[in-house]
Coordinates of C-alpha atoms and ligand atoms in Angstrom, one line a residue:
M1 CA 78.0 94.3 101.0
L2 CA 77.7 97.7 101.8
N3 CA 81.3 98.7 101.3
S4 CA 80.8 97.2 97.8
L5 CA 77.7 99.4 97.2
M6 CA 79.2 102.5 98.5
A7 CA 82.0 102.1 95.9
K8 CA 80.1 101.7 93.1
L9 CA 77.7 104.4 94.0
I10 CA 80.6 107.2 94.9
P11 CA 81.6 107.7 91.2
F12 CA 77.9 109.3 90.6
F13 CA 78.4 111.6 93.6
P14 CA 78.9 115.2 92.7
E15 CA 82.9 116.2 92.8
K16 CA 82.6 119.1 95.7
L17 CA 81.2 115.9 98.0
V18 CA 83.7 113.6 97.1
W19 CA 86.3 116.2 97.8
I20 CA 85.2 116.5 101.3
F21 CA 86.3 113.4 102.1
S22 CA 89.2 113.2 99.6
K23 CA 91.1 116.1 100.8
R24 CA 92.2 114.0 103.8
Y25 CA 94.2 112.1 101.5
I26 CA 95.3 114.2 98.4
A27 CA 97.2 117.0 98.7
G28 CA 95.6 119.4 96.4
I29 CA 95.5 120.0 92.5
D30 CA 98.7 121.5 91.5
V31 CA 102.2 121.8 92.2
N32 CA 102.2 124.7 94.4
D33 CA 99.3 122.5 96.6
A34 CA 102.0 119.3 96.9
L35 CA 104.9 121.6 97.5
A36 CA 103.0 123.6 100.5
A37 CA 101.9 120.3 101.9
S38 CA 105.5 119.0 101.6
R39 CA 107.0 121.9 103.1
D40 CA 104.4 121.3 106.3
L41 CA 105.7 117.7 106.2
N42 CA 109.4 118.5 106.2
N43 CA 108.7 121.0 109.3
Q44 CA 107.0 118.2 111.1
G45 CA 110.2 116.0 110.5
A46 CA 109.2 113.9 107.2
M47 CA 110.7 113.6 104.1
V48 CA 108.1 113.2 101.1
T49 CA 107.3 111.2 98.0
L50 CA 105.3 113.2 95.3
D51 CA 102.9 111.2 93.2
L52 CA 101.2 113.0 90.3
L53 CA 97.8 111.4 90.0
G54 CA 97.0 109.9 86.5
E55 CA 97.1 106.1 85.9
F56 CA 95.6 104.7 83.4
I57 CA 96.0 106.1 79.9
S58 CA 94.7 105.4 76.4
T59 CA 96.9 107.1 74.1
M60 CA 100.8 107.4 73.8
D61 CA 100.1 111.3 73.7
E62 CA 98.8 111.2 77.2
A63 CA 102.0 109.2 77.9
K64 CA 104.1 112.0 76.5
K65 CA 102.2 114.8 78.4
N66 CA 102.5 112.7 81.7
T67 CA 106.3 112.3 81.2
Q68 CA 106.6 116.1 80.7
D69 CA 104.6 117.1 83.7
Y70 CA 106.7 114.8 85.7
L71 CA 109.9 116.3 84.5
D72 CA 108.6 119.8 85.3
L73 CA 107.6 118.4 88.6
M74 CA 111.3 117.2 89.2
D75 CA 112.5 120.7 88.2
A76 CA 109.8 122.3 90.7
L77 CA 110.7 119.9 93.5
H78 CA 114.3 120.5 92.8
G79 CA 114.1 124.2 93.0
S80 CA 111.8 124.0 96.0
G81 CA 114.7 123.0 98.4
I82 CA 112.1 120.2 99.9
N83 CA 113.6 117.0 101.3
G84 CA 112.0 114.6 98.8
N85 CA 111.8 112.5 95.6
L86 CA 109.1 111.4 93.5
S87 CA 107.2 108.1 92.6
V88 CA 106.0 107.0 89.2
K89 CA 103.5 104.6 88.2
P90 CA 104.5 103.1 84.7
T91 CA 100.8 102.7 83.2
M92 CA 100.8 106.5 83.5
F93 CA 103.6 106.6 80.7
G94 CA 102.2 103.8 78.5
L95 CA 103.1 100.5 80.0
L96 CA 99.8 98.9 78.6
L97 CA 100.3 100.3 75.2
D98 CA 104.1 100.6 74.4
K99 CA 106.2 99.1 76.9
E100 CA 109.5 100.0 75.1
A101 CA 108.2 103.7 74.9
C102 CA 107.2 103.5 78.5
F103 CA 110.5 102.5 79.2
S104 CA 112.1 105.6 77.5
H105 CA 109.7 108.0 79.3
V106 CA 110.7 106.6 82.7
R107 CA 114.1 106.7 81.9
E108 CA 114.1 110.2 81.0
I109 CA 112.4 111.1 84.2
V110 CA 115.1 109.0 86.2
Q111 CA 117.9 110.3 83.9
R112 CA 116.7 113.9 85.3
A113 CA 116.6 113.0 88.9
A114 CA 120.1 111.6 88.5
G115 CA 121.3 114.9 87.3
Y116 CA 119.8 116.6 90.6
N117 CA 121.1 113.5 92.6
S118 CA 117.4 112.6 93.5
F119 CA 115.6 109.4 93.3
I120 CA 112.5 107.9 91.6
R121 CA 110.5 105.1 93.1
I122 CA 108.6 102.8 90.5
D123 CA 105.5 101.9 92.2
M124 CA 103.7 98.4 91.8
E125 CA 100.2 98.3 90.0
D126 CA 98.3 95.4 89.8
A127 CA 99.8 91.8 88.7
S128 CA 99.1 92.3 85.3
C129 CA 102.3 94.7 85.5
T130 CA 104.1 93.2 87.9
S131 CA 107.1 91.4 85.6
M132 CA 107.2 94.5 83.1
E133 CA 107.8 96.7 86.1
I134 CA 110.5 94.7 87.4
E135 CA 112.2 94.5 84.4
I136 CA 112.0 98.5 83.8
F137 CA 113.6 98.7 87.5
R138 CA 116.4 96.0 86.4
R139 CA 117.3 98.0 83.5
L140 CA 117.2 101.6 85.2
K141 CA 118.9 100.1 88.4
V142 CA 122.1 99.0 85.9
E143 CA 122.2 102.6 84.4
F144 CA 121.4 104.8 87.2
P145 CA 122.3 102.7 90.2
G146 CA 121.6 104.9 93.2
H147 CA 118.8 106.7 91.8
V148 CA 115.8 104.5 91.4
G149 CA 114.0 101.9 93.6
L150 CA 110.8 99.6 93.2
V151 CA 107.9 98.7 95.5
L152 CA 107.3 95.1 96.3
Q153 CA 103.7 93.7 97.4
A154 CA 104.0 91.4 100.3
Y155 CA 100.6 89.7 99.3
L156 CA 102.1 88.6 96.0
K157 CA 103.4 84.9 96.5
R158 CA 106.1 85.3 94.1
T159 CA 107.6 88.0 96.0
P160 CA 110.3 86.4 97.9
E161 CA 111.6 84.8 94.4
D162 CA 111.4 88.6 92.8
I163 CA 113.6 89.6 95.4
T164 CA 116.2 86.7 95.3
G165 CA 116.1 87.6 91.4
L166 CA 117.1 91.0 91.7
M167 CA 120.2 90.1 94.2
D168 CA 122.8 90.3 91.3
L169 CA 122.1 94.1 91.1
H170 CA 122.7 94.5 94.7
T171 CA 126.0 96.3 95.6
P172 CA 127.5 97.8 99.0
E173 CA 127.9 101.0 96.7
A174 CA 124.6 101.2 95.4
P175 CA 122.2 98.8 97.6
L176 CA 118.9 97.5 96.0
N177 CA 115.9 99.9 97.0
F178 CA 112.6 98.4 98.1
R179 CA 109.5 99.8 99.2
L180 CA 107.6 97.2 101.0
C181 CA 103.6 97.3 101.3
K182 CA 101.2 95.0 101.8
G183 CA 99.6 95.7 98.3
I184 CA 96.3 97.3 97.3
Y185 CA 94.7 95.9 94.6
V186 CA 92.4 92.9 94.4
E187 CA 94.2 89.7 93.1
P188 CA 93.3 86.3 93.1
A189 CA 94.2 83.7 95.7
T190 CA 96.2 81.5 93.1
I191 CA 98.9 84.5 93.1
A192 CA 98.1 86.4 96.6
F193 CA 97.6 85.6 100.1
K194 CA 94.2 86.9 101.3
Q195 CA 94.1 86.6 104.8
Y196 CA 95.4 89.5 107.2
D197 CA 97.8 87.0 109.3
Q198 CA 99.1 85.3 106.2
I199 CA 99.7 88.7 104.8
N200 CA 101.5 90.0 107.5
R201 CA 103.8 86.7 107.8
A202 CA 104.9 87.4 104.2
Y203 CA 105.5 91.0 105.2
V204 CA 107.9 90.1 107.9
E205 CA 109.7 87.6 106.1
N206 CA 110.4 89.6 103.1
L207 CA 111.4 92.5 105.6
E208 CA 113.8 90.3 107.4
F209 CA 115.4 89.3 104.2
M210 CA 116.0 92.6 103.4
F211 CA 117.5 93.4 106.5
K212 CA 119.5 90.5 106.8
N213 CA 121.1 91.3 103.3
K214 CA 121.4 95.2 104.0
I215 CA 119.0 96.0 101.1
H216 CA 117.5 99.3 101.7
A217 CA 114.1 98.8 103.1
A218 CA 111.3 101.1 103.1
V219 CA 108.7 99.8 105.6
A220 CA 105.4 101.1 103.9
T221 CA 102.7 100.5 106.3
H222 CA 100.3 101.6 108.9
D223 CA 99.8 98.8 110.6
A224 CA 101.1 99.1 114.1
L225 CA 101.9 95.5 114.8
L226 CA 104.2 95.3 111.6
V227 CA 105.9 98.9 112.7
E228 CA 106.6 97.1 116.1
K229 CA 107.8 94.1 114.0
A230 CA 110.1 96.1 112.1
F231 CA 111.4 97.7 115.1
E232 CA 112.3 94.3 116.6
L233 CA 114.1 93.5 113.3
I234 CA 116.2 96.7 112.8
E235 CA 117.5 95.8 116.5
Q236 CA 118.1 92.2 115.9
Y237 CA 120.2 92.9 112.6
K238 CA 121.6 96.1 113.9
V239 CA 120.2 97.9 110.5
P240 CA 121.8 101.5 110.4
K241 CA 119.6 104.1 109.7
A242 CA 120.9 104.7 106.4
L243 CA 119.4 101.4 105.3
V244 CA 115.8 102.0 106.4
E245 CA 113.0 104.3 106.4
F246 CA 109.2 104.4 107.1
Q247 CA 106.4 105.5 104.7
M248 CA 102.9 106.2 105.4
L249 CA 100.5 107.9 103.0
F250 CA 99.4 111.0 103.0
G251 CA 96.3 112.0 106.0
V252 CA 96.7 108.4 107.3
T253 CA 97.6 107.6 110.9
P254 CA 99.5 110.9 111.4
K255 CA 99.8 110.0 115.2
L256 CA 101.7 106.6 114.6
R257 CA 103.6 108.4 112.0
Q258 CA 104.7 111.0 114.7
T259 CA 105.7 108.5 117.1
I260 CA 107.9 106.8 114.7
I261 CA 109.8 110.3 113.9
D262 CA 109.9 111.1 117.6
R263 CA 112.0 107.7 117.6
G264 CA 114.4 109.3 115.7
F265 CA 113.8 107.0 112.3
P266 CA 113.4 108.4 108.8
M267 CA 110.0 108.8 107.7
R268 CA 108.5 109.4 104.4
V269 CA 104.9 110.4 103.5
Y270 CA 103.8 109.6 100.1
V271 CA 101.8 113.0 98.8
P272 CA 99.3 112.4 95.8
F273 CA 98.0 115.4 94.1
G274 CA 96.6 116.4 90.7
K275 CA 93.7 117.4 88.8
E276 CA 92.8 113.5 88.5
W277 CA 92.1 113.2 92.1
F278 CA 88.2 112.3 91.5
G279 CA 89.2 109.4 89.3
Y280 CA 91.8 108.3 91.5
S281 CA 89.5 108.4 94.8
T282 CA 86.9 106.6 92.9
R283 CA 89.1 104.0 91.1
R284 CA 90.9 103.0 94.7
L285 CA 87.5 102.2 96.0
K286 CA 86.5 100.2 93.3
E287 CA 89.7 98.1 93.6
N288 CA 89.4 97.6 97.2
P289 CA 85.9 98.4 98.6
A290 CA 87.1 98.2 102.1
M291 CA 88.7 101.7 101.7
V292 CA 85.3 103.0 102.0
Q293 CA 85.1 102.5 105.8
H294 CA 88.3 104.6 106.1
I295 CA 86.6 107.3 104.0
I296 CA 83.4 107.4 105.7
K297 CA 85.5 107.8 108.8
A298 CA 87.3 110.6 107.3
L299 CA 84.0 112.1 106.2
F300 CA 82.6 112.1 109.9
M301 CA 86.1 113.0 111.6
R302 CA 86.8 116.1 109.2
G303 CA 87.8 119.6 110.3
Ligands
FAD1 C1 103.9 105.0 101.2 C2 103.2 104.0 100.9 C3 103.2 103.3 99.4 C4 102.3 102.6 98.8 N1 102.6 102.3 97.4 C5 101.7 100.9 97.0 C6 102.3 100.8 95.6 O1 102.9 101.1 95.0 N2 101.6 99.6 95.2 C7 100.5 98.9 96.0 O2 99.8 98.0 95.6 N3 100.1 99.5 97.3 C8 101.2 100.7 97.8 N4 100.7 101.1 99.3 C9 99.2 100.5 99.6 C10 99.4 99.4 100.5 O3 99.9 98.3 99.7 C11 98.5 99.1 101.3 O4 97.2 98.9 100.7 C12 98.0 100.1 102.4 O5 99.2 100.9 103.1 C13 97.2 99.8 103.5 O6 98.0 98.6 104.0 P1 98.8 98.7 105.7 O7 100.0 98.2 105.6 O8 98.7 100.0 106.0 O9 97.9 97.8 106.6 P2 96.2 97.8 106.9 O10 96.1 96.5 107.7 O11 95.4 97.6 105.7 O12 95.8 98.7 107.8 C14 96.4 99.2 109.2 C15 95.8 100.2 109.8 O13 96.3 101.4 109.0 C16 95.0 102.2 109.0 N5 94.7 102.4 107.7 C17 95.3 101.7 106.3 N6 94.7 102.5 105.5 C18 94.1 103.7 105.8 C19 93.5 104.6 105.1 N7 93.3 104.8 103.9 N8 92.6 105.6 105.9 C20 93.0 105.6 107.3 N9 93.3 104.5 108.1 C21 94.1 103.5 107.3 C22 94.1 101.5 109.6 O14 94.0 101.9 111.0 C23 94.1 100.1 109.8 O15 93.7 99.4 110.5 C24 101.5 102.0 99.6 C25 101.6 102.1 100.9 C26 102.2 103.1 101.7 C27 102.2 103.6 103.0

């Protein structure tokens, strides 16, 4: 109740106040902030994936502008020598306005990344986008086999079927490359697991399938139990380090992150940045008010 109330109220707080707790989770406003945070993370032994904040848009002009911003970001990242890649949310490029134009925009970004021998991860958004985002990934994986990956959400009941449905694209030269997360949106129980244990069970089953089938898996979680389970499966299936990495969000569980780096496994940190940080922070809260407790904790633990 309190979380929901706070999530509704926070958008009306002054930006400066919201920034106090958001800054733990957001690298800054512009590209230079993101690159500085990324350099820092590289020095700590972590790779990065950059996310230029934006999300839902209402015109295709905005989609075009976001595409250009991402192309510029790709150039800047390449020029910086930072060990990192980019994550994209298709709704930023018009997924819900003009699916085909959105595909062309995302394609342009993946093409630029492929030219730099880099990689684009397609984030997974809410369930209204799932099939369309899988379809975009499918088309791009065919054209740019080693340069594009997808996010899958363990809470969605459809995920095992989605994975098997993509297996025809899986080759030893260019394995499928999935980031597996629990899923952040609030979805109905008809399509999504709702309980912690159910979601974790589904997470482990999906991850086991990936390891068994030599799919490149990015284990994206801050849940220490799942991290341990992932290590057990890596041992069981003798997964080479080239086929696995751990991923965490900027500012979340840095101690757990360091223990994984210390064990010698690849770690990548998701680094959101951009002037749209206020909308991003408040939207995330409305989507999932349980996040408020982390934010309130961050407010009192700052400094
Ligand atoms: C790299 C990365 C990319 C992601 N991409 C997507 C995506 O494309 N689509 C999507 O739907 N979701 C995405 N997510 C979010 C994900 O789906 C989960 O909502 C989020 O990671 C929380 O789940 P968890 O696995 O950490 O487990 P939880 O059970 O939620 O959390 C485990 C523990 O982690 C800590 N923790 C978790 N979140 C926070 C926080 N914000 N602040 C402080 N502590 C925290 C707490 O100690 C908590 O007890 C991504 C997550 C990561 C790490």
